[in-house]
Coordinates of C-alpha atoms and ligand atoms in Angstrom, one line a residue:
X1 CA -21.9 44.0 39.0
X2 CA -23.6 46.7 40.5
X3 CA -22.3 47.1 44.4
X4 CA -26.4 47.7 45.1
X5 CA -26.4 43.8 43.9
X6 CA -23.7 42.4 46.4
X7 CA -24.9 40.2 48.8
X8 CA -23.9 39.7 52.2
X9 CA -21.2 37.8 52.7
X10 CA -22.3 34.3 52.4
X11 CA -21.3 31.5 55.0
X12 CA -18.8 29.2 54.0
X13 CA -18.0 30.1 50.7
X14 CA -14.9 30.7 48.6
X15 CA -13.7 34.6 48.8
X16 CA -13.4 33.8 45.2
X17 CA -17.3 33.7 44.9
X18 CA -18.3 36.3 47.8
X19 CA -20.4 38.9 46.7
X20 CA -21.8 38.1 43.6
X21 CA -25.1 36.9 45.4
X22 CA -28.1 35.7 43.6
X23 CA -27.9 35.4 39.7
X24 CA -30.2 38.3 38.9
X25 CA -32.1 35.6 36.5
X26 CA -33.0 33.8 39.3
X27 CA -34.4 36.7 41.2
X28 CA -36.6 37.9 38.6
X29 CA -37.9 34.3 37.6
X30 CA -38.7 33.7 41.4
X31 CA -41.1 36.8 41.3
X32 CA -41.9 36.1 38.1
X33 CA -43.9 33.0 39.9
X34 CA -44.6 34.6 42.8
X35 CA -46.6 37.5 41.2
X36 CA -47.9 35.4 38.3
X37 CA -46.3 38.0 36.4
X38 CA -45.0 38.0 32.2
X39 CA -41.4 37.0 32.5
X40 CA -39.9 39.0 30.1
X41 CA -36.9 38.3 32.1
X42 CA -34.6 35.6 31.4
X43 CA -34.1 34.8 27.8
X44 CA -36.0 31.5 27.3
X45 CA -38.8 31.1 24.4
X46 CA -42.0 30.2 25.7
X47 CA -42.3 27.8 22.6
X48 CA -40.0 24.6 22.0
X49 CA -38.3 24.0 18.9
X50 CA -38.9 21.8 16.1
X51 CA -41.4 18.8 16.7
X52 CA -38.3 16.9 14.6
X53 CA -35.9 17.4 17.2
X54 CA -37.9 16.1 20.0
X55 CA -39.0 13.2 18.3
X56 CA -35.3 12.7 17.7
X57 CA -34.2 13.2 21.1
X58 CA -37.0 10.7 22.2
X59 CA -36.1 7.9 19.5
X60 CA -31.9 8.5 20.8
X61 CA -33.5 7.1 24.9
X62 CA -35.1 4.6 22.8
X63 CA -32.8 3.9 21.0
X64 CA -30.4 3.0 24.3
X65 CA -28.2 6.1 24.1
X66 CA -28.7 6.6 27.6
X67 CA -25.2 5.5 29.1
X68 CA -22.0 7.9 29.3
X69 CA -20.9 9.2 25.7
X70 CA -17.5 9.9 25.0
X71 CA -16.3 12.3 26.5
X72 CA -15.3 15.1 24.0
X73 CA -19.3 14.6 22.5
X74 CA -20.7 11.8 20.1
X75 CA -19.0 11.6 16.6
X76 CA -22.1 12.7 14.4
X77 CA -22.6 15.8 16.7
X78 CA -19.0 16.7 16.2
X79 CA -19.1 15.9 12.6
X80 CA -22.0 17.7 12.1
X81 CA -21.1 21.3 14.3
X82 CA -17.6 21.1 12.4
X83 CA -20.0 20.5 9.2
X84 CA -22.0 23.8 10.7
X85 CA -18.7 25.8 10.6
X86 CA -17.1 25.2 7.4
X87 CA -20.8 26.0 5.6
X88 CA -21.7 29.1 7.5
X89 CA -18.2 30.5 7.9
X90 CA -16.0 28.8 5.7
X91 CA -14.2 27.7 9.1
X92 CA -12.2 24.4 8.6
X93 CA -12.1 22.2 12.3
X94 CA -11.1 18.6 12.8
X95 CA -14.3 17.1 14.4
X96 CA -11.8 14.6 15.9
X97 CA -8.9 16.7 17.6
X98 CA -10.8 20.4 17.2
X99 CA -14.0 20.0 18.5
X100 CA -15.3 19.8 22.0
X101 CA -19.3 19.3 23.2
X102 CA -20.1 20.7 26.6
X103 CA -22.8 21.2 28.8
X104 CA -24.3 24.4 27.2
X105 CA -22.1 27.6 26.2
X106 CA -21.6 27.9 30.0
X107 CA -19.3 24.8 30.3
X108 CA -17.3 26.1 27.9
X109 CA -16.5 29.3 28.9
X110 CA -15.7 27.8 32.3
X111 CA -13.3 25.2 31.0
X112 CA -12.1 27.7 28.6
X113 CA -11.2 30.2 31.9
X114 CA -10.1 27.6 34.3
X115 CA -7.8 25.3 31.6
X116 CA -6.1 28.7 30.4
X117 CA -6.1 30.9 33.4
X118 CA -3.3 31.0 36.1
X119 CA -4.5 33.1 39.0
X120 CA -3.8 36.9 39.5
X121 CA -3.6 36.9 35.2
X122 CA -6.5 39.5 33.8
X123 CA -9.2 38.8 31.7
X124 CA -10.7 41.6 29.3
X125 CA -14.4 41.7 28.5
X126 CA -17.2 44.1 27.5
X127 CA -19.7 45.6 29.9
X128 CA -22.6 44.8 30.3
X129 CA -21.2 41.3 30.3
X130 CA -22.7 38.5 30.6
X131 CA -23.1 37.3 34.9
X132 CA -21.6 34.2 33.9
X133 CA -18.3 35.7 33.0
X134 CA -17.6 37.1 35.7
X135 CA -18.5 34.3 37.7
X136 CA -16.5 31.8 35.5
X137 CA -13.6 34.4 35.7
X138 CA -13.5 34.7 39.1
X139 CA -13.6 31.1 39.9
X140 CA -10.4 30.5 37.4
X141 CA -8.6 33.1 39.5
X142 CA -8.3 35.9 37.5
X143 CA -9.3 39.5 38.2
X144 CA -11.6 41.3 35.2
X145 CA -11.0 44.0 33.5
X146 CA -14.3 45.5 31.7
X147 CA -14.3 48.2 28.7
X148 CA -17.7 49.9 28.5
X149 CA -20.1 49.3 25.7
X150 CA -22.1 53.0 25.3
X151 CA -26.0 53.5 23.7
X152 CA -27.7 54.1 21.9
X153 CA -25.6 51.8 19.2
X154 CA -23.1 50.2 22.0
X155 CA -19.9 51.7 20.6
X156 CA -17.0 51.4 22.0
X157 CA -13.8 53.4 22.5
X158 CA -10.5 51.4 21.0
X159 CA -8.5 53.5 23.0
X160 CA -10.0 52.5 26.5
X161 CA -9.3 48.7 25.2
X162 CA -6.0 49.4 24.2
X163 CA -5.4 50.4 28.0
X164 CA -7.7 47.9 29.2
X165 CA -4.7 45.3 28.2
X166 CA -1.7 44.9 30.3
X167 CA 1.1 42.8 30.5
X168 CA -1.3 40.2 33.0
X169 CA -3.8 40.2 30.0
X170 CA -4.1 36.5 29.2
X171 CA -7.5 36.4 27.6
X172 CA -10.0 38.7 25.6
X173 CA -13.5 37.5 26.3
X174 CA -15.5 38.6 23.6
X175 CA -19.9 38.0 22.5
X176 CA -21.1 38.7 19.2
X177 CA -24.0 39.2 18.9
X178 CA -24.3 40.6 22.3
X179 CA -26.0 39.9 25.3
X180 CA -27.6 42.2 27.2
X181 CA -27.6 44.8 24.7
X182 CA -28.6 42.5 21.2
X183 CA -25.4 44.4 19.6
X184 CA -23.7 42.8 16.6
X185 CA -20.1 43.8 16.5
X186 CA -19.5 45.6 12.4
X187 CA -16.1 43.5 10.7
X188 CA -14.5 47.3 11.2
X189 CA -14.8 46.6 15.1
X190 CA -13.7 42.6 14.8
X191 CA -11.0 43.9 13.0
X192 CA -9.6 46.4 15.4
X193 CA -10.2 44.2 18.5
X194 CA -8.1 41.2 16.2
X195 CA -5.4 44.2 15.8
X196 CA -5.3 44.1 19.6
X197 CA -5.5 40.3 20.2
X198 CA -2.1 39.5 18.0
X199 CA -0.2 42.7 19.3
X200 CA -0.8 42.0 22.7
X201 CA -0.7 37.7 22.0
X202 CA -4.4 37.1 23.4
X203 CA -6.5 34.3 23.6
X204 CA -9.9 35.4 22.6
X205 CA -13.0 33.0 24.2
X206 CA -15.8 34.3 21.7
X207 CA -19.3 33.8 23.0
X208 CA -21.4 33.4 19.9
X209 CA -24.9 31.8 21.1
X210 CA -26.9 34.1 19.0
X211 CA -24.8 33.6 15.9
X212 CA -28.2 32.8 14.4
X213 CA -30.4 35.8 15.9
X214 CA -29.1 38.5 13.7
X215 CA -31.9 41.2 12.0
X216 CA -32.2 43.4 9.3
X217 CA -28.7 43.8 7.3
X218 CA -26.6 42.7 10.8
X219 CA -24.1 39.9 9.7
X220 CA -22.8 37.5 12.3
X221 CA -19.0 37.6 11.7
X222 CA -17.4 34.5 13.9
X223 CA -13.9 36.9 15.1
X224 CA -11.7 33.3 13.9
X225 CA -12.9 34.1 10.5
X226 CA -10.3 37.3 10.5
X227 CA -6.6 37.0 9.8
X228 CA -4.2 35.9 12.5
X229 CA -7.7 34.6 14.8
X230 CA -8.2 31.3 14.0
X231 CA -5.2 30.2 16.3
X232 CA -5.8 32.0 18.9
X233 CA -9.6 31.6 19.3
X234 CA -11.7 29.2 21.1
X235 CA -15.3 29.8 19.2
X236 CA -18.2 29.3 21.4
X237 CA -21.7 28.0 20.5
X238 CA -24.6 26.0 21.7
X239 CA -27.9 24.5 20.4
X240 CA -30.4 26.2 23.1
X241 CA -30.8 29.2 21.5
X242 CA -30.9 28.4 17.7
X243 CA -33.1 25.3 18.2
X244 CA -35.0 26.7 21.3
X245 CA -34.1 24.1 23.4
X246 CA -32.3 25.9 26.5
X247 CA -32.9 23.3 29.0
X248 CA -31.1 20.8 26.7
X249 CA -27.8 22.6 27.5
X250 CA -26.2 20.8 24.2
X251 CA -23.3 23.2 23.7
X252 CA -19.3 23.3 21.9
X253 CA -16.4 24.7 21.4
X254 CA -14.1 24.8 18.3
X255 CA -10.6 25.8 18.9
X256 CA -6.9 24.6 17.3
X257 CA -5.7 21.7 18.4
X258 CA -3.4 22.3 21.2
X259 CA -5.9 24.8 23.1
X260 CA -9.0 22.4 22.5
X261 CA -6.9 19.4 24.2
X262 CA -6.1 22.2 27.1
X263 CA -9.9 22.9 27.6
X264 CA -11.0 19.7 27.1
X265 CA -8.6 19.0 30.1
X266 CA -10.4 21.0 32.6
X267 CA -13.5 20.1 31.1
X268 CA -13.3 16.6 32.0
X269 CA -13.3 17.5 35.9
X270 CA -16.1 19.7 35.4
X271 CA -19.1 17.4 33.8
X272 CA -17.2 15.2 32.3
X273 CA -19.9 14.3 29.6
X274 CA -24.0 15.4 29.5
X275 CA -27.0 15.0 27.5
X276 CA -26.2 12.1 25.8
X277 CA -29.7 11.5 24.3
X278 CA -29.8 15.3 23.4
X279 CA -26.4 15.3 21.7
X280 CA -27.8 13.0 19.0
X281 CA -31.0 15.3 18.4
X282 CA -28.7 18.0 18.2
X283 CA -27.0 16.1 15.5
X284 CA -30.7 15.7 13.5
X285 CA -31.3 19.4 14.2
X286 CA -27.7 20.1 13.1
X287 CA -28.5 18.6 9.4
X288 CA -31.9 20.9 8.8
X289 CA -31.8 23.4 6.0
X290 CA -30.8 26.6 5.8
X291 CA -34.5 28.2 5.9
X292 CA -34.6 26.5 9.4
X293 CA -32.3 29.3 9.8
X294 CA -33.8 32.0 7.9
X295 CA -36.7 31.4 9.3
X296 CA -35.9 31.6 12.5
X297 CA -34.2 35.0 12.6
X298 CA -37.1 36.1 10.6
X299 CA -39.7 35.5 13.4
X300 CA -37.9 36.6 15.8
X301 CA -37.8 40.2 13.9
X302 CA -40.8 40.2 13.6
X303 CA -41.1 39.8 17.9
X304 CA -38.3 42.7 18.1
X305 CA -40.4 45.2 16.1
X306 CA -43.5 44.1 18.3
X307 CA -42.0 44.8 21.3
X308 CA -39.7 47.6 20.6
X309 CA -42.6 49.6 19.1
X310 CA -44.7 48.8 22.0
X311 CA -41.9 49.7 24.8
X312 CA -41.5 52.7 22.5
X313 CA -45.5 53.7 22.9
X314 CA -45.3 53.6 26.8
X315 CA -42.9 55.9 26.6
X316 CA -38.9 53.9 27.0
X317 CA -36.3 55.1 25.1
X318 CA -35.5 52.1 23.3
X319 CA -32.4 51.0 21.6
X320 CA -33.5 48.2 18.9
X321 CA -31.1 45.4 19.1
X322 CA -29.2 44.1 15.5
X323 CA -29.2 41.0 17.0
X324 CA -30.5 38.2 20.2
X325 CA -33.5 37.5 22.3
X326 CA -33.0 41.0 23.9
X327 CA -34.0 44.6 23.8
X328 CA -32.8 47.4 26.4
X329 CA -34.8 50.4 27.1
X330 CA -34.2 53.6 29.3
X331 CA -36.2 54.1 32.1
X332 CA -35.2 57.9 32.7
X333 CA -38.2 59.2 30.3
X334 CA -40.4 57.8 32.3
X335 CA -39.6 59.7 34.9
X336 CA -37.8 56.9 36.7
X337 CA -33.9 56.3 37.2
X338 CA -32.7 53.6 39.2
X339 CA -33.2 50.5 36.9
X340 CA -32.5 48.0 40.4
X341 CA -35.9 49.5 41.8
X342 CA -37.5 49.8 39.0
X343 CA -37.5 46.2 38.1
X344 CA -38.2 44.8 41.7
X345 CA -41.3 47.1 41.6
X346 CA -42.8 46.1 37.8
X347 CA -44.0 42.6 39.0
X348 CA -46.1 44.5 41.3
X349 CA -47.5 47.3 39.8
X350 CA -48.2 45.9 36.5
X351 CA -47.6 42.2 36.1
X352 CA -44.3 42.2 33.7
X353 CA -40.9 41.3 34.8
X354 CA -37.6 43.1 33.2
X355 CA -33.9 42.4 33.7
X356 CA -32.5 45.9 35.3
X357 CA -28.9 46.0 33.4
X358 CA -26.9 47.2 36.2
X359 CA -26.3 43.3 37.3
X360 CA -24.5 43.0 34.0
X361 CA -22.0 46.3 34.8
X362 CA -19.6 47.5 37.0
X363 CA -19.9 50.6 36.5
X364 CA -22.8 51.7 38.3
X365 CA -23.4 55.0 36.7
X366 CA -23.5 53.2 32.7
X367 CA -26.4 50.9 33.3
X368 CA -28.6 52.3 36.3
X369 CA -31.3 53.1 34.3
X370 CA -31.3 50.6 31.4
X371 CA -33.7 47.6 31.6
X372 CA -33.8 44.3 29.4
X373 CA -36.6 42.7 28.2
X374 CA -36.8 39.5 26.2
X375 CA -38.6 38.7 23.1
X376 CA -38.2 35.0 22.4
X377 CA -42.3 35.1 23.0
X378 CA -45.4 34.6 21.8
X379 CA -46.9 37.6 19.9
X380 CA -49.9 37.5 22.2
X381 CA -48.3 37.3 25.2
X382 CA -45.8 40.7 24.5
X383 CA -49.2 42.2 23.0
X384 CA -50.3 41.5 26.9
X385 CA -46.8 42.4 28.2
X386 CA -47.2 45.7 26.4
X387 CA -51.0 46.2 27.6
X388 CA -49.8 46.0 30.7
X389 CA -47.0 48.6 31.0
X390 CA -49.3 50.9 29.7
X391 CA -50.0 52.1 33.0
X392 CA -46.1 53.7 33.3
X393 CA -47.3 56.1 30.7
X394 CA -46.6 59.5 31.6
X395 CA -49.7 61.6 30.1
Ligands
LIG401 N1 -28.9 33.6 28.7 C1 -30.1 33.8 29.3 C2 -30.4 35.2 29.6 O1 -29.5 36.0 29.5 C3 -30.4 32.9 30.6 C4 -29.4 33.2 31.6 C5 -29.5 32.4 32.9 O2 -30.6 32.1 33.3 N2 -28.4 32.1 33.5 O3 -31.4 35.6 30.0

């Protein structure tokens, strides 16, 4: 992260964890309060999903499914993600010995880091990354490695991967589609970082939480789909974002046998099981059709092109996303350039709150003037989100 970010060094805890301070979502929510401002921050809809799912998640506590389940995830939600897999990506898992339910993506990645890791070993990611993978990382022990993601279309250069890997390179962390930047890696790019992955013998943890998010002709391609992946890949989902239940955190991992039994090893020390009532609404929402889907992504278009064309009149230099809850924007045409600042300042000066990017880099210079703002929303309120920005036009 940004070295503007790092906190002081914090009493009594781990070197492991010192400097990574506050999660910058937590920041911006807590002003989002205090200034009763539009949180366009942290990527949560302001709407709940399907009335179906609820009912089914209150029927499962009535039901009596309230005590420990077991501890790799209920049957029917296993049956039903592996279900998920084979008819979305033709993917074949054994809901039995190659399926895993966690607490949200989050668990996952963290059990996926800390069962495979040995300290001092390197782990490969994008930047912006996620601030949970570098957290996750550097509680397993291992030392990051990032490869820069560049705008406006987030390409990447193969060569700087290439030397990103060493002979310490244990794991290639990957998200598709992409947060921060809502990019939604093409097959030709899959298939070069797969080139990578069995030439160097790499583990690839792949994030996909917005599998479902995709716009326009963007296809999600799950990287365990390509040739020589699916041994060597633990695929990563969860329910918050395509049911719009985040606070559920109902997540999984599908991997091969032996490395599911190795992360289901460490995850068993880390929650051990959660959400037991939620796990069998998950396994309801799991069964919907397939406009549930379509529908879904269709919406949320709809929200991109609201917002992007509205950032776009006040004057950011937008880069429309392919894919996720999220757009970025460049703050430099609007006469501004430390994105940090920028976003500490919005709250007051117009009531909106952004995500400045440079939390998710660590190169400064890449992401100190890009900005995020979410669209899972109401129309109305990015209408009013827009409204108010309008006073950062330049005239
Ligand atoms: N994944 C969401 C985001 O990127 C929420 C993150 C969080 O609050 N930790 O906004």
């Amino acid at each position: 992260m940004g070295d503007r970010l790092k906190s002081e060094r914090v009493p009594y805890l781990t070197s492991r964890l010192q400097g990574f301070g506050e999660s910058i979502f937590a920041e911006m929510s807590a002003l989002a309060i205090s200034t009763n401002s539009i949180n366009l921050g942290q990527g949560f809809p302001d709407t709940d999903g399907p009335l179906e799912i609820s009912e089914a998640a209150i029927a499962a506590i009535r039901e009596g499914h309230n005590q420990y389940p077991p501890g790799v995830g209920i049957p029917a939600l296993r049956e039903q993600i592996a279900a998920h897999q084979r008819h979305f990506y033709d993917l074949t898992y054994d809901p039995d010995t190659e399926v895993l339910v966690t607490a949200g993506a989050t668990e996952a990645i963290a059990a996926s880091l800390l069962a495979l890791v040995e300290v001092g070993d390197e782990v490969v990611m994008f930047e912006p990354y996620f601030d949970a993978y570098a957290g996750c990382a550097a509680m397993s022990g291992a030392t990051r490695k990032v490869v820069t993601l560049n705008p406006p279309d987030y390409w990447f250069n193969f060569d700087a991967l290439r030397e990103a890997v060493t002979d310490k390179t244990r794991i290639l962390l990957l998200n598709s589609p992409h947060n921060p930047t809502g990019k939604v890696f093409t097959r030709d790019e899959l298939e070069s970082i797969a080139e990578i992955c069995v030439e160097r013998d790499l583990i690839v943890i792949s994030d996909e939480v917005y599998e479902h998010l995709t716009f326009d002709d963007n296809q999600h391609i799950p990287i365990a789909t390509l040739p020589g992946m699916r041994d060597r890949t633990i695929t990563i989902s969860s329910a918050g974002k395509t049911f719009s239940f985040t606070g559920w955190k109902i997540g999984w991992a599908c991997a091969p046998a032996p490395l599911l039994n190795a992360v289901r090893n460490a995850k068993q020390f880390l929650t051990y099981v959660n959400g037991a009532p939620f796990q069998h609404a998950i396994a309801f929402a799991l069964s919907l059709p397939d406009h549930y889907y379509a529908e879904l992504a269709t919406d949320l278009q709809k929200r991109r092109d609201q917002l992007c064309e509205g950032l776009e009149r006040v004057g950011f230099d937008v880069f429309s996303p392919g894919g996720t809850y999220f757009v970025t924007a460049d703050i430099s045409l609007l006469g501004e350039a430390d994105g940090l600042e920028f976003c500490r300042r919005l709250p007051v000066r117009c009531g909106v709150v952004a995500v400045p990017n440079i939390a998710f880099y660590d190169n400064e210079a890449a992401g100190r003037s890009l900005v995020r703002f979410a669209f899972c929303k109401k129309p109305e309120v990015l209408d009013e989100a827009i409204g108010r920005l309008m006073v950062l036009k330049r005239s």
